[in-house]
Short mmCIF file of C-alpha atoms and ligand atoms in Angstrom, two decimals:
data_model
loop_
_atom_site.label_atom_id
_atom_site.label_comp_id
_atom_site.label_asym_id
_atom_site.label_seq_id
_atom_site.Cartn_x
_atom_site.Cartn_y
_atom_site.Cartn_z
CA MET A 1 21.80 2.39 21.06
CA PRO A 2 21.93 5.83 22.74
CA LYS A 3 22.83 8.82 20.58
CA GLN A 4 25.71 11.16 21.29
CA LEU A 5 25.23 13.67 18.46
CA PHE A 6 21.98 15.66 18.37
CA VAL A 7 21.85 17.60 15.14
CA LEU A 8 19.42 20.53 14.90
CA SER A 9 18.59 21.90 11.49
CA ALA A 10 16.02 24.43 10.37
CA PRO A 11 15.73 27.24 7.90
CA SER A 12 17.41 30.36 9.27
CA GLY A 13 14.95 31.88 11.76
CA GLY A 14 13.25 28.51 12.30
CA GLY A 15 14.22 28.38 15.97
CA LYS A 16 17.43 26.25 16.21
CA THR A 17 19.22 28.67 18.52
CA THR A 18 16.21 28.96 20.82
CA VAL A 19 15.81 25.17 20.98
CA ALA A 20 19.56 24.56 21.39
CA ARG A 21 19.73 27.00 24.35
CA HIS A 22 16.84 25.22 26.05
CA LEU A 23 18.39 21.78 25.58
CA LEU A 24 21.78 22.97 26.85
CA ALA A 25 20.12 24.42 29.96
CA THR A 26 18.18 21.19 30.53
CA PHE A 27 20.81 18.48 29.98
CA PRO A 28 24.07 18.97 31.89
CA ASN A 29 25.92 16.38 29.75
CA LEU A 30 25.13 18.15 26.49
CA ARG A 31 27.76 20.42 24.92
CA PHE A 32 27.34 22.81 22.01
CA SER A 33 29.47 22.19 18.94
CA VAL A 34 30.93 25.63 18.25
CA SER A 35 31.18 26.02 14.46
CA ALA A 36 33.63 28.17 12.55
CA THR A 37 32.23 30.88 10.30
CA THR A 38 33.33 33.82 8.19
CA ARG A 39 30.12 35.78 8.77
CA MET A 40 30.09 38.96 10.83
CA GLN A 41 29.67 38.65 14.56
CA ARG A 42 26.17 39.75 15.67
CA PRO A 43 25.74 41.92 18.77
CA GLY A 44 25.80 39.68 21.83
CA GLU A 45 27.59 36.79 20.10
CA ILE A 46 30.79 35.59 21.77
CA HIS A 47 33.83 34.26 19.91
CA GLY A 48 34.47 30.66 21.00
CA LYS A 49 30.99 30.29 22.48
CA ASP A 50 28.55 30.99 19.64
CA TYR A 51 31.02 30.62 16.78
CA PHE A 52 34.72 30.83 16.06
CA PHE A 53 34.68 33.93 13.85
CA LEU A 54 37.41 33.54 11.22
CA SER A 55 38.48 35.58 8.22
CA LYS A 56 38.07 33.98 4.78
CA ASP A 57 41.83 33.39 4.66
CA GLU A 58 41.87 31.71 8.06
CA PHE A 59 38.92 29.53 7.05
CA SER A 60 40.67 28.50 3.80
CA ILE A 61 43.76 27.49 5.76
CA ARG A 62 41.64 25.36 8.10
CA ILE A 63 40.01 23.68 5.07
CA ASN A 64 43.41 22.94 3.52
CA GLN A 65 44.70 21.52 6.80
CA GLY A 66 41.72 19.10 6.85
CA ASP A 67 40.46 20.61 10.12
CA LEU A 68 36.80 20.63 9.09
CA LEU A 69 34.52 17.64 9.40
CA GLU A 70 32.09 19.34 7.02
CA TYR A 71 31.57 22.86 5.71
CA GLU A 72 29.20 24.73 3.43
CA VAL A 73 29.00 28.14 1.82
CA ILE A 74 25.74 29.68 3.05
CA PHE A 75 24.51 33.20 2.29
CA GLY A 76 27.95 34.06 0.91
CA ASN A 77 29.87 32.92 4.01
CA TYR A 78 31.64 29.75 5.07
CA TYR A 79 30.27 27.72 7.98
CA GLY A 80 31.81 24.47 9.20
CA THR A 81 32.19 21.94 11.99
CA LEU A 82 35.67 21.64 13.43
CA ARG A 83 36.98 18.11 13.87
CA SER A 84 38.79 19.23 17.03
CA GLU A 85 35.52 20.34 18.67
CA VAL A 86 33.81 17.03 18.00
CA ARG A 87 36.82 14.98 19.07
CA ARG A 88 37.29 16.95 22.29
CA ILE A 89 33.68 16.54 23.40
CA LEU A 90 33.19 12.93 22.32
CA GLU A 91 36.39 11.86 24.05
CA SER A 92 35.06 13.31 27.28
CA GLY A 93 32.05 10.97 26.97
CA GLU A 94 29.59 13.85 26.71
CA SER A 95 26.89 14.36 24.08
CA MET A 96 26.78 17.20 21.61
CA ILE A 97 24.28 19.48 20.02
CA PHE A 98 24.87 20.87 16.53
CA ASP A 99 23.21 23.83 14.84
CA VAL A 100 23.89 23.28 11.15
CA ASP A 101 22.16 23.65 7.80
CA VAL A 102 20.43 20.71 6.13
CA LYS A 103 23.48 19.65 4.10
CA GLY A 104 25.67 19.84 7.19
CA ALA A 105 23.20 17.62 9.05
CA LEU A 106 23.34 14.99 6.32
CA SER A 107 27.17 15.15 6.30
CA LEU A 108 27.23 14.57 10.06
CA ARG A 109 24.95 11.58 9.66
CA ARG A 110 27.32 10.15 7.02
CA ALA A 111 30.27 10.63 9.40
CA PHE A 112 28.42 9.21 12.46
CA PRO A 113 25.58 7.04 11.15
CA ASP A 114 24.89 5.22 14.43
CA GLU A 115 25.65 8.00 16.91
CA SER A 116 23.64 10.85 15.34
CA LEU A 117 19.99 11.88 15.64
CA LEU A 118 18.77 14.47 13.12
CA MET A 119 16.05 16.89 14.28
CA PHE A 120 14.38 19.35 11.92
CA ILE A 121 12.76 22.43 13.44
CA ALA A 122 10.18 23.62 10.93
CA PRO A 123 8.42 27.01 10.98
CA PRO A 124 4.61 26.77 10.94
CA SER A 125 4.52 28.76 7.67
CA MET A 126 6.74 30.86 5.44
CA ASP A 127 4.88 33.97 6.63
CA ALA A 128 5.68 33.18 10.25
CA LEU A 129 9.32 32.56 9.32
CA GLU A 130 9.55 35.92 7.58
CA LYS A 131 8.00 37.71 10.59
CA ARG A 132 10.45 36.02 12.99
CA LEU A 133 13.44 36.89 10.84
CA ARG A 134 12.32 40.51 10.66
CA SER A 135 11.59 40.80 14.37
CA ARG A 136 14.99 39.31 15.28
CA GLN A 137 16.49 42.43 13.65
CA THR A 138 19.85 40.80 12.99
CA GLU A 139 19.82 40.75 9.18
CA SER A 140 19.45 43.28 6.39
CA ALA A 141 16.45 43.09 4.05
CA GLU A 142 18.76 41.54 1.45
CA GLN A 143 19.95 38.83 3.87
CA ILE A 144 16.36 38.10 4.90
CA ALA A 145 15.38 37.61 1.24
CA LEU A 146 18.31 35.18 0.78
CA ARG A 147 17.31 33.26 3.91
CA LEU A 148 13.68 32.93 2.79
CA GLU A 149 14.73 31.72 -0.63
CA ARG A 150 16.98 29.06 0.89
CA ALA A 151 14.27 28.09 3.41
CA ALA A 152 12.00 26.86 0.61
CA MET A 153 14.78 24.49 -0.55
CA GLU A 154 15.57 23.35 3.00
CA MET A 155 11.92 22.54 3.75
CA GLN A 156 12.09 19.92 1.00
CA SER A 157 14.58 17.88 3.02
CA VAL A 158 12.38 17.18 6.04
CA ASP A 159 11.89 13.55 5.06
CA PHE A 160 15.57 12.79 5.66
CA PHE A 161 15.29 13.71 9.33
CA ASP A 162 14.63 11.37 12.26
CA GLU A 163 12.37 13.88 14.03
CA VAL A 164 10.45 16.86 12.68
CA ILE A 165 9.12 19.44 15.14
CA ILE A 166 6.80 22.19 13.92
CA ASN A 167 7.81 25.27 15.89
CA ASP A 168 4.46 27.00 16.31
CA ILE A 169 3.90 27.43 20.06
CA LEU A 170 7.34 27.79 21.56
CA THR A 171 6.65 26.06 24.89
CA GLN A 172 5.34 22.99 23.05
CA THR A 173 8.36 22.97 20.75
CA LEU A 174 10.76 23.09 23.69
CA ASP A 175 8.88 20.32 25.53
CA ARG A 176 8.93 18.08 22.46
CA ALA A 177 12.63 18.70 21.74
CA GLU A 178 13.41 17.88 25.37
CA GLU A 179 11.34 14.70 25.17
CA VAL A 180 13.16 13.55 22.02
CA VAL A 181 16.60 14.11 23.55
CA ARG A 182 15.57 12.43 26.81
CA MET A 183 14.49 9.33 24.83
CA HIS A 184 17.88 8.98 23.13
CA ILE A 185 20.59 10.49 25.31
CA ASP A 186 22.98 8.28 27.26
CA THR A 187 22.38 9.03 30.94
P1 ADP B 1 17.58 30.12 14.11
O1 ADP B 1 18.64 29.87 15.15
O2 ADP B 1 17.03 28.85 13.52
O3 ADP B 1 18.01 31.09 13.05
P2 ADP B 1 16.20 31.57 16.28
O4 ADP B 1 16.18 30.59 17.41
O5 ADP B 1 17.17 32.70 16.34
O6 ADP B 1 16.33 30.79 14.86
O7 ADP B 1 14.71 32.14 16.13
C1 ADP B 1 14.42 33.21 15.23
C2 ADP B 1 13.57 34.27 15.95
O8 ADP B 1 12.26 33.75 16.17
C3 ADP B 1 14.12 34.66 17.32
O9 ADP B 1 13.93 36.04 17.51
C4 ADP B 1 13.27 33.83 18.29
O10 ADP B 1 13.16 34.46 19.55
C5 ADP B 1 11.93 33.75 17.57
N1 ADP B 1 11.17 32.50 17.81
C6 ADP B 1 11.65 31.23 17.85
N2 ADP B 1 10.65 30.34 18.04
C7 ADP B 1 9.50 31.06 18.09
C8 ADP B 1 8.11 30.73 18.28
N3 ADP B 1 7.70 29.46 18.42
N4 ADP B 1 7.22 31.72 18.28
C9 ADP B 1 7.62 33.02 18.12
N5 ADP B 1 8.89 33.42 17.96
C10 ADP B 1 9.84 32.45 17.94
P1 5GP B 2 23.42 31.98 11.11
O1 5GP B 2 24.19 32.95 10.26
O2 5GP B 2 21.95 32.30 11.16
O3 5GP B 2 24.04 31.78 12.49
O4 5GP B 2 23.53 30.56 10.40
C1 5GP B 2 23.22 30.41 9.05
C2 5GP B 2 23.10 28.95 8.73
O5 5GP B 2 24.38 28.30 8.87
C3 5GP B 2 22.14 28.19 9.66
O6 5GP B 2 21.33 27.33 8.86
C4 5GP B 2 23.08 27.39 10.54
O7 5GP B 2 22.49 26.21 11.03
C5 5GP B 2 24.18 27.07 9.54
N1 5GP B 2 25.41 26.63 10.19
C6 5GP B 2 25.98 27.11 11.32
N2 5GP B 2 27.09 26.44 11.61
C7 5GP B 2 27.24 25.50 10.65
C8 5GP B 2 28.21 24.47 10.41
O8 5GP B 2 29.16 24.27 11.15
N3 5GP B 2 28.03 23.71 9.30
C9 5GP B 2 26.98 23.88 8.46
N4 5GP B 2 26.90 23.06 7.41
N5 5GP B 2 26.05 24.83 8.66
C10 5GP B 2 26.17 25.63 9.73
#
């Protein structure tokens, strides 16, 4: 059975955004699931394209209205998948790509056991992950420390994933991710 939901998970800095951008540029029928978050907008990020940036109050209202398919508190902020996003894209017959944390990935599999494919993008080492987080220059030293701490926990969940890609040499990672999606996507 072809898959419609491609779920990318990785420790922060592992390479999900880089892989997701490549897949979106490669497969015209793939749409990005734009999550809601309460974290600050980074330079270059666009509301409605990268995330829906909400205040904590707005996010709480959306939770109470039952608008979220899943959500987690990560690094002190809320992040969640909007039911409306998933419904809108699936109804159009297109496939979706998700960039979510490990718990979010497992929640999506519970909601769509037959339609989802879970891909874990693993850094080659914790040292490499730390270097990439630092060179991205988007987080404070405190945020980087939080992300590295959580990464150790997230790495323990790799066995739950359908595909694990070690993101060492970027071109190889992108080729492999593309190959996996090509094998499963409905064309
Ligand atoms: P995530 O979305 O999982 O937080 P990103 O895709 O933003 O991760 O990647 C984190 C940083 O590491 C970015 O600056 C990105 O350009 C860089 N990066 C990603 N993959 C590699 C790689 N294989 N080799 C070197 N740098 C990489
Ligand atoms: P960042 O702040 O680096 O964009 O994301 C931090 C973490 O939140 C990443 O692991 C990312 O995958 C995760 N994340 C982003 N959107 C969602 C979502 O909708 N649900 C869940 N569970 N995690 C998300």
